[in-house]
Every structure is written in C-alpha cells, then in structure tokens.
Coordinates of C-alpha atoms in Angstrom, one line a residue:
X35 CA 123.2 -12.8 89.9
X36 CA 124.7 -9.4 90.9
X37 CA 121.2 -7.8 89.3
X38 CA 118.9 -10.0 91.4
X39 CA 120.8 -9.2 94.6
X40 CA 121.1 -5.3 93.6
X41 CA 117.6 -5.3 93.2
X42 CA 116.2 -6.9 96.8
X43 CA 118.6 -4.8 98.2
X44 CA 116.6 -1.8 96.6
X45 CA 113.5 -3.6 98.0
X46 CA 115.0 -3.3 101.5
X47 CA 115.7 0.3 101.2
X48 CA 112.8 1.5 99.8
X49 CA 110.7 -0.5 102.4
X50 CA 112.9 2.1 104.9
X51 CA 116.0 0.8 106.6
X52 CA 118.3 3.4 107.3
X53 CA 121.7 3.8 105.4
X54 CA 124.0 1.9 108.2
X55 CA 121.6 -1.3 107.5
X56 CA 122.2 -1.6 103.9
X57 CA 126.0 -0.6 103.9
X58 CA 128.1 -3.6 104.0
X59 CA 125.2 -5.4 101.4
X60 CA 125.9 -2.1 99.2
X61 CA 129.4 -2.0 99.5
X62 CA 129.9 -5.2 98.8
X63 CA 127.9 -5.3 95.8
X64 CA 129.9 -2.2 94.2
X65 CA 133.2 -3.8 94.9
X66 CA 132.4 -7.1 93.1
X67 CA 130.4 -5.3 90.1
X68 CA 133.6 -3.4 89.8
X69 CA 135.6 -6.2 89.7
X70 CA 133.6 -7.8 87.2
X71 CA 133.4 -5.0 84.9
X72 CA 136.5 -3.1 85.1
X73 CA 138.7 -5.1 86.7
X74 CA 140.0 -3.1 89.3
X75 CA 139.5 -4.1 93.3
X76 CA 138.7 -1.2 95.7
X77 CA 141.8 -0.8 98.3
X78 CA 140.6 -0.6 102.1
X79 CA 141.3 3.0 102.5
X80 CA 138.7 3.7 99.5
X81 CA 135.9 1.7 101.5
X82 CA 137.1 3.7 104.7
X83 CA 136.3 7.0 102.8
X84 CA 132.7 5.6 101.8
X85 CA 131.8 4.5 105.2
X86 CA 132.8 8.1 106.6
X87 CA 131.0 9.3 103.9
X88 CA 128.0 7.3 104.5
X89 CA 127.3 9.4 108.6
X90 CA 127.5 12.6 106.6
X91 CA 131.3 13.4 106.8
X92 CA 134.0 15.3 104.7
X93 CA 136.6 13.3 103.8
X94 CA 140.3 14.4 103.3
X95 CA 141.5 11.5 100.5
X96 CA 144.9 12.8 98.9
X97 CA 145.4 13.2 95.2
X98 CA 145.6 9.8 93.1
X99 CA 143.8 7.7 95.9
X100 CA 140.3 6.8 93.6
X101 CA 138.1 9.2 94.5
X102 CA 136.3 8.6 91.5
X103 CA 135.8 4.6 92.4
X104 CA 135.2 5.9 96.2
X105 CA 132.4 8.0 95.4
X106 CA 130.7 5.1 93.3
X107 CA 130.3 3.2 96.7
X108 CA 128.0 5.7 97.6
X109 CA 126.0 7.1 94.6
X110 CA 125.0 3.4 94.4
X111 CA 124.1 3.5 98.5
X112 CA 121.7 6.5 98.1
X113 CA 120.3 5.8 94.5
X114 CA 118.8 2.3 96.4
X115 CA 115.9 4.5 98.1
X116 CA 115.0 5.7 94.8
X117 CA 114.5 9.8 95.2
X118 CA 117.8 11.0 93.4
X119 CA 121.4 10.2 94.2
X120 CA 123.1 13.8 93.1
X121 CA 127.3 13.4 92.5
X122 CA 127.8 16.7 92.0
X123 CA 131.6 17.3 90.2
X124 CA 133.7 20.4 89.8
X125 CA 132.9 21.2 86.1
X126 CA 131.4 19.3 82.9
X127 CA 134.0 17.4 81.6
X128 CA 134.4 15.6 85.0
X129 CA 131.0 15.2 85.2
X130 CA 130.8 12.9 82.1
X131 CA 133.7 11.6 82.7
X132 CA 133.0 10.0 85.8
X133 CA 129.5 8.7 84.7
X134 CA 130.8 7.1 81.6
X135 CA 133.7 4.8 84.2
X136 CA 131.3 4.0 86.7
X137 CA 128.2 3.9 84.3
X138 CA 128.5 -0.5 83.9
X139 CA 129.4 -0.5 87.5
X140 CA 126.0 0.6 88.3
X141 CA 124.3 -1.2 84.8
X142 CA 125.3 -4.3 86.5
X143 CA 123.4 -3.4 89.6
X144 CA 120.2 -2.9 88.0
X145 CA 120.5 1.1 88.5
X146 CA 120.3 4.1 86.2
X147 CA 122.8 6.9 85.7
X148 CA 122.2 10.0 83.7
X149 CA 124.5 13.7 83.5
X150 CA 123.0 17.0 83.5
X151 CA 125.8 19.6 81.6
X152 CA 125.7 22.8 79.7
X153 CA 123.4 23.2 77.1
X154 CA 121.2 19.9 77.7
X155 CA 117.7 20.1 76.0
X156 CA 114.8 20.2 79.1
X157 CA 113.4 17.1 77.9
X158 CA 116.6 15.3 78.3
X159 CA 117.6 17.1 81.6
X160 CA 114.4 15.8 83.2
X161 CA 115.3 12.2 81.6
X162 CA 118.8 12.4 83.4
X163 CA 117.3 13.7 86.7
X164 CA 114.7 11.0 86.8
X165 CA 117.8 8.0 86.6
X166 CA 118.8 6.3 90.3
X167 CA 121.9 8.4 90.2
X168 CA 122.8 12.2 88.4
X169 CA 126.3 13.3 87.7
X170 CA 126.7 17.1 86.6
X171 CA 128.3 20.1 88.0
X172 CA 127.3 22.3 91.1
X173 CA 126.3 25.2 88.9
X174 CA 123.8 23.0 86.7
X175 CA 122.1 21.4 90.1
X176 CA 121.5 25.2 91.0
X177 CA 120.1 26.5 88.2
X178 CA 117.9 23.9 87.6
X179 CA 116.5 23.6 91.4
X180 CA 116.2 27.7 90.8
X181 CA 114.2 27.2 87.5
X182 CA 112.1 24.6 89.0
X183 CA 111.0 26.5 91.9
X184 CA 110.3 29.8 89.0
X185 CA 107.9 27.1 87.4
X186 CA 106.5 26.1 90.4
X187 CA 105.7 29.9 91.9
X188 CA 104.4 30.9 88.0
X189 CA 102.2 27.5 87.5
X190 CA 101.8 25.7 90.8
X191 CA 102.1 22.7 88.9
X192 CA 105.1 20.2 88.9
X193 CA 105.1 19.5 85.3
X194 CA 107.2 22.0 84.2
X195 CA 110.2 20.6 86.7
X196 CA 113.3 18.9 86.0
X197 CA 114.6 17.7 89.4
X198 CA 112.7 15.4 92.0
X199 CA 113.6 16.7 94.8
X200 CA 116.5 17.1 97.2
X201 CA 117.4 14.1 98.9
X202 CA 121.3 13.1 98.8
X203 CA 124.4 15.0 97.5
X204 CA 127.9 13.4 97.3
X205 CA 130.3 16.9 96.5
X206 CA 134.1 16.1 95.0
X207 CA 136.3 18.6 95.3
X208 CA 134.0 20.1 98.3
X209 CA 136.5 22.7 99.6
X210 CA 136.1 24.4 96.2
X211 CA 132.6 23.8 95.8
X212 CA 131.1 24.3 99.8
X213 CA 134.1 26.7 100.8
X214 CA 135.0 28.7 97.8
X215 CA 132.5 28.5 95.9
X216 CA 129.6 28.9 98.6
X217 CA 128.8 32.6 98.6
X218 CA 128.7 32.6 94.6
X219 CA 125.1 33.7 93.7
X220 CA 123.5 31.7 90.8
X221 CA 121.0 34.3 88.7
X222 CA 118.1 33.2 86.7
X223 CA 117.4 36.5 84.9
X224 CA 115.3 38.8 82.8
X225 CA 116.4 41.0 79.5
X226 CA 114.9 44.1 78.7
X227 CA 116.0 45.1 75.1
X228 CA 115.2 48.8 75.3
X229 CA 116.9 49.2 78.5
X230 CA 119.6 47.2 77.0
X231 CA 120.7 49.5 73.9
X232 CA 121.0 52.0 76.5
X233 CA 123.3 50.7 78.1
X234 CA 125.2 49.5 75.7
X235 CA 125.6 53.4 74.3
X236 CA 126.4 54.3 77.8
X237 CA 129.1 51.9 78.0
X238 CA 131.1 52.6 74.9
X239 CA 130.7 56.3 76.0
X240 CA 132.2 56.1 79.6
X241 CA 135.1 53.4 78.1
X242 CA 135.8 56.3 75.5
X243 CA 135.8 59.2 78.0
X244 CA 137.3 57.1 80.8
X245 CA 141.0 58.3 79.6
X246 CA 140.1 61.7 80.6
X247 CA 139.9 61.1 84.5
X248 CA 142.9 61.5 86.4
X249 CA 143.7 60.1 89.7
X250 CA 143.8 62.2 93.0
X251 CA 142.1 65.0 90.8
X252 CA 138.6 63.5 89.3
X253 CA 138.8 60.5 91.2
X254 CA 139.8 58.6 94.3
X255 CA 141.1 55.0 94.4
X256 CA 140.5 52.2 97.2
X257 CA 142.5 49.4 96.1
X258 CA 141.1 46.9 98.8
X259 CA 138.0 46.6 97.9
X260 CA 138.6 47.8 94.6
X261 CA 136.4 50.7 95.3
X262 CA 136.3 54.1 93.3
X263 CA 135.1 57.4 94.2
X264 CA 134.2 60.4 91.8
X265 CA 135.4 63.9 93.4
X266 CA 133.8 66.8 93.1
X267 CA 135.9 67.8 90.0
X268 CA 135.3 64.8 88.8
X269 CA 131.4 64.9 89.0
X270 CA 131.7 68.3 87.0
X271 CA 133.8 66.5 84.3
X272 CA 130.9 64.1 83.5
X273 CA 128.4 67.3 82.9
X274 CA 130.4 68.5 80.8
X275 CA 131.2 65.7 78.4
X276 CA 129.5 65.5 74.8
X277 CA 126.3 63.7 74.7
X278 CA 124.9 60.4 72.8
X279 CA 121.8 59.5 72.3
X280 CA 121.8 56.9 75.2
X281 CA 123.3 59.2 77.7
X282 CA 120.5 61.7 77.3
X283 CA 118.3 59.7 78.5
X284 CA 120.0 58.7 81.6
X285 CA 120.9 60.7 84.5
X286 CA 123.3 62.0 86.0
X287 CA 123.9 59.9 88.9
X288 CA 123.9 56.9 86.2
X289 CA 126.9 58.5 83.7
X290 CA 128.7 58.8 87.0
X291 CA 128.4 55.2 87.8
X292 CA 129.0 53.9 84.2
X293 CA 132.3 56.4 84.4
X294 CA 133.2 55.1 87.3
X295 CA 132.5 51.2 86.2
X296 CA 135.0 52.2 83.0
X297 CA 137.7 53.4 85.7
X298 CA 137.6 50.5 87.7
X299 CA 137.3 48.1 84.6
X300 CA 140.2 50.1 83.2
X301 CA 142.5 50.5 86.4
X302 CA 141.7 47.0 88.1
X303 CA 141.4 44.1 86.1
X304 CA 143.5 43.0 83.8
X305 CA 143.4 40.7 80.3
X306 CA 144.7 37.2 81.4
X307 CA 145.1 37.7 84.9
X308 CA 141.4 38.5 85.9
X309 CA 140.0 37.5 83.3
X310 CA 140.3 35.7 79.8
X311 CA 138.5 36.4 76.3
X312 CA 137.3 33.4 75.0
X313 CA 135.1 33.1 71.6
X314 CA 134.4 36.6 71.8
X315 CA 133.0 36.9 75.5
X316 CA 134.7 38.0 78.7
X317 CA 135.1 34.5 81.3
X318 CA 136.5 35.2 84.4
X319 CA 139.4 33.9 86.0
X320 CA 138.5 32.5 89.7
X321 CA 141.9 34.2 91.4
X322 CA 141.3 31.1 94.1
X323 CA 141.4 28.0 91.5
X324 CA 143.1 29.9 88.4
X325 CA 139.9 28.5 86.4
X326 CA 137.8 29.9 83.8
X327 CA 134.3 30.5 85.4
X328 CA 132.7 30.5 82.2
X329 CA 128.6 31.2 83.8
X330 CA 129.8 33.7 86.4
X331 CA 129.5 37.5 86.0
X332 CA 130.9 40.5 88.0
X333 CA 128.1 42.5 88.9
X334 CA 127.3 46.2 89.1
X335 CA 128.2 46.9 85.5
X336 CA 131.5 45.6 86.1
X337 CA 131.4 42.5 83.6
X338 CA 129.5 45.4 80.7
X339 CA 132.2 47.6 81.4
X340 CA 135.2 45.2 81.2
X341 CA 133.5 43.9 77.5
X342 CA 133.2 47.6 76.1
X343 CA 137.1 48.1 76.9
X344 CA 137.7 45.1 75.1
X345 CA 135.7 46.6 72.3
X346 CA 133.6 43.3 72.5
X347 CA 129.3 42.5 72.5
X348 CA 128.4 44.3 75.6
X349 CA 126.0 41.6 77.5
X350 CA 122.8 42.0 78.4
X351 CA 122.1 42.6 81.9
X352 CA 119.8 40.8 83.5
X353 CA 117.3 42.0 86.1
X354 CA 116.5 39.7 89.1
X355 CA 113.8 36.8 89.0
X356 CA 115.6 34.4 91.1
X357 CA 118.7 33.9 92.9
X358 CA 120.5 31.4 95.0
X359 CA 123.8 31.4 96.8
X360 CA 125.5 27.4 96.4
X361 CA 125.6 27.1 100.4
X362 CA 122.2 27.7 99.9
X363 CA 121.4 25.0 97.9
X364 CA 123.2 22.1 99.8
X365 CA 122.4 23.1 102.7
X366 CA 119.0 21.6 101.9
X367 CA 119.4 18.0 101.1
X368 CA 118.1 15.5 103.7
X369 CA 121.5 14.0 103.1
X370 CA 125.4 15.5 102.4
X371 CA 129.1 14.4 102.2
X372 CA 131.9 15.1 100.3
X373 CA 135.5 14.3 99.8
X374 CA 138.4 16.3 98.6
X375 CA 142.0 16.2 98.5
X376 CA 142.5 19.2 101.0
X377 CA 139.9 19.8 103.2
X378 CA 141.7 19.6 107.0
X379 CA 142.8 23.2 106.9
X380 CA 138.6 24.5 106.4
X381 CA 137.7 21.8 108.9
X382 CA 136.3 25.0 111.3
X383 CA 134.3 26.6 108.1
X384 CA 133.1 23.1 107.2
X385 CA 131.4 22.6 111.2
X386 CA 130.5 26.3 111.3
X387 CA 128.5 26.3 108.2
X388 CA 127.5 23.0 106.9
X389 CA 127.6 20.9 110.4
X390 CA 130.0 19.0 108.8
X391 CA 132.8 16.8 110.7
X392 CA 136.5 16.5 108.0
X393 CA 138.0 12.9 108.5
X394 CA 141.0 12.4 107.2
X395 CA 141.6 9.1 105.3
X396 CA 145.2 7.5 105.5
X397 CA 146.9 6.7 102.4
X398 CA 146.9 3.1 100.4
X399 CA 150.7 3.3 100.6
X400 CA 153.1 4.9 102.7
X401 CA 153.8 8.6 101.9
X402 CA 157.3 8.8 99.7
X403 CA 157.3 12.4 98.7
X404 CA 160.0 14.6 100.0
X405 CA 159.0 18.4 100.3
X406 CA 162.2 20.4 100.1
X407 CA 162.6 24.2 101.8
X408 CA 160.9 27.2 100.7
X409 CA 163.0 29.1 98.5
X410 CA 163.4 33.0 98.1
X411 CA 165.1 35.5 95.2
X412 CA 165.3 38.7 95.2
X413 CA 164.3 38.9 91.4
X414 CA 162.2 37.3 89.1
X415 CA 165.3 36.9 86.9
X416 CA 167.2 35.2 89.9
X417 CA 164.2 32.7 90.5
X418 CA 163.4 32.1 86.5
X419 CA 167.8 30.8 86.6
X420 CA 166.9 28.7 89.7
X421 CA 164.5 27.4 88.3
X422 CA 165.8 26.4 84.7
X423 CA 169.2 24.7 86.4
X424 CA 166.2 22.1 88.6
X425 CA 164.6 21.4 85.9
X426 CA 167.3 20.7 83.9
X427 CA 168.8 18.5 86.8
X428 CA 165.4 16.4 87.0
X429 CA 165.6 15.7 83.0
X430 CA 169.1 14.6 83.7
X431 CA 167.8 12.2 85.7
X432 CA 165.0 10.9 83.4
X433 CA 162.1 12.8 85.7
X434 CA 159.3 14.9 84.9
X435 CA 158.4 18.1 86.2
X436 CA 155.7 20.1 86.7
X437 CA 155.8 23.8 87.3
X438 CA 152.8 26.1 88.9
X439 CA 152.2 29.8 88.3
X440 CA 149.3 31.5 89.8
X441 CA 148.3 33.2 86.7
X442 CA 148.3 33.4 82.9
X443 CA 150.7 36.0 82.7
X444 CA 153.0 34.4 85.2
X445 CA 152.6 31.6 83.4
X446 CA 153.4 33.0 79.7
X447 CA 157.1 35.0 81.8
X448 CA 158.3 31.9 83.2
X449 CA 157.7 30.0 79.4
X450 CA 159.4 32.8 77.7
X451 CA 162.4 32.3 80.5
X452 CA 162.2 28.6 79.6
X453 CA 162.6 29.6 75.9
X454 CA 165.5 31.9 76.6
X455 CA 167.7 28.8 78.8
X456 CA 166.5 26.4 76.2
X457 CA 164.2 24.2 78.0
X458 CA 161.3 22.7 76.0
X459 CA 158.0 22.5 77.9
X460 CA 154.7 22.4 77.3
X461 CA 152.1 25.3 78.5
X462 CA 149.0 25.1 80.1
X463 CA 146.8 27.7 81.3
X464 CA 143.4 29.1 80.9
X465 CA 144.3 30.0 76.9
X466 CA 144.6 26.2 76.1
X467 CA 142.2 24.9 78.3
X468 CA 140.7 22.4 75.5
X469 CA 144.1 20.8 75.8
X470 CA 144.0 20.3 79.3
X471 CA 143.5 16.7 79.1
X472 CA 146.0 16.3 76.1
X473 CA 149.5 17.6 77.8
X474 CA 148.4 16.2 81.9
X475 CA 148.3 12.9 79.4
X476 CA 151.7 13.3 78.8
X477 CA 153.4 15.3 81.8
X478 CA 154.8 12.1 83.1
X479 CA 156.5 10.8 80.2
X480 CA 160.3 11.1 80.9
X481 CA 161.7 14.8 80.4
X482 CA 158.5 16.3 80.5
X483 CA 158.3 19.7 81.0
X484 CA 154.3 21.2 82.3
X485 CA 154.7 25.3 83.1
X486 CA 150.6 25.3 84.1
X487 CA 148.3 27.8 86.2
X488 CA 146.9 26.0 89.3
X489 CA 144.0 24.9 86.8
X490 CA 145.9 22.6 85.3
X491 CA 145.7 19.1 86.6
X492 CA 142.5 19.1 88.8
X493 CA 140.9 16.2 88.6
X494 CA 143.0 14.2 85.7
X495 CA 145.5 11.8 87.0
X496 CA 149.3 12.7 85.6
X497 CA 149.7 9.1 84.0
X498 CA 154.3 8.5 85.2
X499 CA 156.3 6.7 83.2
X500 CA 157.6 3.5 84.5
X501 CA 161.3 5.1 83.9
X502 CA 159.8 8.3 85.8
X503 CA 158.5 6.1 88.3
X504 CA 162.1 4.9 88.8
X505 CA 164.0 7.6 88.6
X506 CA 162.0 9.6 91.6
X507 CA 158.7 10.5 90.2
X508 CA 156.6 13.4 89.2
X509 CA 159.1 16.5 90.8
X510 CA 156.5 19.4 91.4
X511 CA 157.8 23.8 91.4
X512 CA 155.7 26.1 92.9
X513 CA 156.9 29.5 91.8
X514 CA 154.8 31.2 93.8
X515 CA 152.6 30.9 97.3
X516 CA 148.8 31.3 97.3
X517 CA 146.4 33.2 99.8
X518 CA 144.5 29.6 100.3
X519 CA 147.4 27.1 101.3
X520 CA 144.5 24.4 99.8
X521 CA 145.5 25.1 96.0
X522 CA 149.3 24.8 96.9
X523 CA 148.3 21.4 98.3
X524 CA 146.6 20.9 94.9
X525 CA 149.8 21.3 93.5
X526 CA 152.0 19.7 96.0
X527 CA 150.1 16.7 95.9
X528 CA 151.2 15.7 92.1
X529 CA 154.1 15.0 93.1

C-alpha cells in the first residue's frame, strides 16, 4: 500500500509540481514508512526542520534531536523528481551509516538509495549515483563532479560520467562543510615520475641541511602567516652546500624554496598537533574540527617537506588538471539546504555566500542542561587538579563525564595527569580514531571517563545509562576555548 501511494506521488512530481505541492503527501509517507519499519515516530520539531528545509533553509537542530530521521523527510522529497537526491555527510562512516538506517525507510517507498565512499570501483559509483537518493561525503561528490567534467572536456561524451547532474543537496553538519570547509580546493592531478625523483632528492637534501640555518642570521620568521624568508646570508649558505644528483639539476631559486619548505616544516608544524602519521603517510589535522583530513594536502611543498622530516615516502606532487573549491560546487545545485547543530553564529557568512536564511528549530523537550562559569588557572598543573577533584565528584555521583582537549598532545597531558590522580578514563583522539565508535558507545555508562579531541563524538550519539540519566546526565569539561565558538558548542551540546 505505502509502495503504490509512494509511487503516484512520484508520478505527480515528475509530471512538475513544485516541492510545496507534494510536501505534506511526502512527509507523510516517510513518517508512516518509518513507523512501519523501524518503529520510531518522528517528533513535531523533526517535521519543522524538514519543512524549513524544504524553502532552501539552514537549520539550527541541537545535538541528539534526529537529524538523521529529519533529513530522511527530505532525501525522499527530492529523490520523487527522479534527477538525484544528494545527502551529502561529514565523512565515510556517516555516510554508510545513515544509508544503511534509512535504507528500508525508502525500500518501502518504492525508492533507491546507493553510497558513494573512498575507494568505490567506477562501475559501482555510477550504479550508486544513478539510485533516487546518494549518501557519501562532500569530498567524494567533488571529485567525482571534477572527474566527470575532465571526461567530458577530453571526450565530449557522457559515457565516461558518474553523476547525473546537479539538482538537490541536503548538507549535515553544513557549518563544517559550507563554512569551514568551503575554501578547501579539491585537486584532480597529474604525476610526472622524472620530475618526481627530483624532488624527492631535493627534499631529503634541504630536511638534512635544514639544521644548519639559524634564525635572525640565515633566515627570517613570520609566524602569522607562517611565512619564512631567506636573508642574504642565508641565500649564500644554500650555494655553498654539497651537491646531489637531484640538486644539480635544479636551480638556485628552487634549493632556496625547498630549504625554506624544510624550515618551515621543521619550525612550524608539529607531529600530533598539526598533523598525524597514519600507516606510513602524513594526514593532517583540521586545527578547526581536530579531524584527520585524510585526502587533504598542504601545498607549496609543504606536505613533501613535512614527509622527508619524518623520514617517510615523499608524495608525488601533482601538477594541476582540475580543481574546485567546495563553495564552488554547492553553489551550483538547482536546489540546497542543510542542517547542523550550530549554525546561528555563521548566520551572516551563510546569507553572504550561499543566499541562505539559518532557522533555528526549538527543542523536542525543554532545555535541562546547566552551563556553569568559565573557569581560569594560572597553571596547567592548577587546572589538571581542578579538573581530577570534578571528575571525581561526578563518579561519586554515578555520572559520566566527558572531557575536551583541542589537540592530541593536549589530549595525551591531561591523560597522563589522570594517570598520576588515579582516575581511569578512556582516550580518544586522532591516534585511535578506528575506535571512535567503540568508547562514545560506552561514555555514558556510569563512571565513565572520555578525555577526547573535539573529533570525538561528531555525529555518534553518547548512548546514557538509565542510572546516568538519573543521577544528572552526561557532565561535559572543556579544558580549553576554541577560535570558532561553533566546535565548543559541539562539545557543550553532549551534555
């Protein structure tokens, strides 16, 4: 029954009545289907979110509300016209995550759902993009809308392409996606393997003669902009260093830039604060989210410079053939929303750039959390003591806390502090990320203790204990402010 209505609603839509004609039908359909496969009734506020959605609106929904369930209401609205409903997630794992709940939801409906994710075979890929709706991260819908336009420019022919086109985009999480993320170019690019044993050479030979520059005599510091500058003295220390048979056949102007590269690499970022090694390659750290960005490269010889004082595989770099920027890329569907958990404070960015109104959606229940006063220590020491006597108080009472660190290494202090006042916790950061999902599962059981970088958490529910839940919840620290008051939110609202 739900199929044959599901499917004449599609026969209204693709016969061209706009979205505010089929909503209610469409909405309604989605809450019963869910009902009758999962078992779970959408609340009023989750309908309000999808109908705010549904004029092209960001929507504010705080953490633990059903986004997930929300955003069903509308992948299910577009996919009706038939041209490729895009739900586009924050990494992989959510991607397939949120497919796999919602995928009988849809099934019921009569529509297809497919995932696009790292390392998907083309022929697949193209299978998932041609389903009614298609999970998968931002970074995968870019690369394949940049490869698709390469194989359109070198062919003419549509054969070739993956996607069908860009018609409607739902973004979670769309502060970090549209706001942080926006400026991040995406690189399709070209290897030249002659060009790139040269460089490797070069590398390994600035990294090694990089110890011989000192500051304020062969060199120049801007920490700002992270900036460096060769002085003369320093421009007649590179001539004068021994040779290789790489840096030979390079210039001068080119050993100066790898030296200065090595420098910077050297001077400016650090192992588990900038960045992470992870199965022998260099990931960066986004200092915004505190995630690995595991397809993102500094450029400028940066990333090949960080790897060779690492003594890792430098990486090839990769010349040009196609580039796109993500506010690029959603800035050309016909149709885009989004929803996130903290979106009111970018409210100006989101209009500026995007056209984009924020709305902010009240909660299912009343709000219950209490948000004490900032705290301040004149040590680290001070602050670690502060914070071992709270924690201790919350177990007392049979509560769970979390803890937040902005980085790895402020992560990996405050657990040896732990260690030293006898406090058993578990440790999350960009080190254990494959047990993310593991220890969020069990930060709410009673006397939990979860010391995690802002990474930890995002988009998997902390699970409380019904003695938790009595005994006053989740009780969040944050040890430290961040530049974007939006990832202290992130924090704040687990509690």
């Amino acid at each position: 029954e739900l199929k044959s209505l599901g499917l004449d609603l599609r026969y209204e839509a693709m016969s061209g009545r706009p979205l505010r004609h089929l909503l209610v039908d469409a909405f309604a359909l989605v809450v019963e289907s869910c009902r009758r496969q999962l078992g779970i009734v959408h609340h009023d506020v989750q309908l309000l979110c999808g109908l705010a959605m549904s004029r092209g609106r960001v929507a504010e929904m705080k953490t633990g509300e059903g986004k997930t369930l929300t955003a069903g209401l509308l992948a299910y609205l577009g996919a009706l016209y038939g041209r490729g409903m895009h739900v586009v997630t924050f990494n992989d794992y959510l991607a397939v995550r949120d497919r796999d709940l919602l995928a009988p939801i849809f099934s019921a409906l009569g529509i297809t759902s497919g995932v696009v994710f790292d390392g998907l075979p083309p022929a697949e890929r193209r299978q998932a993009y041609g389903c009614d709706i298609t999970y998968g991260a931002a970074k995968e819908f870019g690369f394949d809308f940049l490869r698709d336009r390469m194989t359109l420019r070198d062919t003419g022919m549509t054969q070739g392409c993956v996607m069908r086109g860009t018609f409607f985009a739902l973004v979670d999480e769309a502060d970090s996606i549209l706001i942080d993320e926006a400026r991040t170019p995406l690189i399709v690019g070209l290897q030249d393997s002659d060009e790139q044993k040269l460089i490797n050479d070069c590398c390994s030979w600035a990294v090694e003669h990089a110890k011989s520059f000192v500051e304020g005599v062969h060199f120049e510091r801007h920490p700002k902009n992270r900036t460096l500058q060769l002085t003369p003295a320093g421009s007649q220390l590179v001539r004068s260093l021994p040779d290789t048979a790489g840096t030979r056949k390079s210039s001068h102007r080119d050993l100066a830039s790898y030296i200065t590269n090595a420098l910077i690499a050297r001077r400016d970022y650090h192992l588990d604060k900038q960045y992470a090694i992870q199965e022998g390659k260099i990931v960066i750290i986004d200092e915004l989210t505190g995630r690995p960005a595991v397809h993102r490269q500094w450029q400028r010889g940066i990333h090949q410079a960080i790897e060779a004082k690492e003594g890792l595989v430098v990486s090839p770099v990769n010349r040009q053939a196609a580039t796109l920027t993500i506010q690029t890329l959603f800035r050309k569907y016909e149709h885009l929303c989004g929803m996130t958990g903290t979106a009111y404070s970018s409210r100006a960015e989101f209009r500026k750039v995007y056209g984009k109104r924020v709305v902010r959606i009240p909660t299912h229940r009343p709000l219950q959390r209490q948000q004490y006063p900032t705290r301040v220590f004149g040590s680290s020491e001070k602050k670690y003591i502060a914070i071992a006597e709270e924690v201790r108080q919350c177990i007392d009472q049979g509560r769970s806390v979390l803890i937040g660190t902005r980085t790895v290494n402020a992560s990996e202090r405050l657990s040896e502090a732990l260690n030293q006042h006898r406090v058993d916790h578990s440790l999350l950061n960009a080190r254990y990320l494959d047990k993310e999902a593991e220890i969020v599962e069990q930060a709410g059981q009673p006397g939990r203790v979860t010391v995690a970088t802002n990474m930890a958490g995002r988009g998997t529910d902390i699970k409380l204990h019904s003695s938790v839940r009595e005994a006053g919840g989740l009780h969040v620290i944050l040890t430290e402010l961040h530049e974007s008051p939006r990832i202290d939110w992130q924090l704040i609202g687990r509690g």
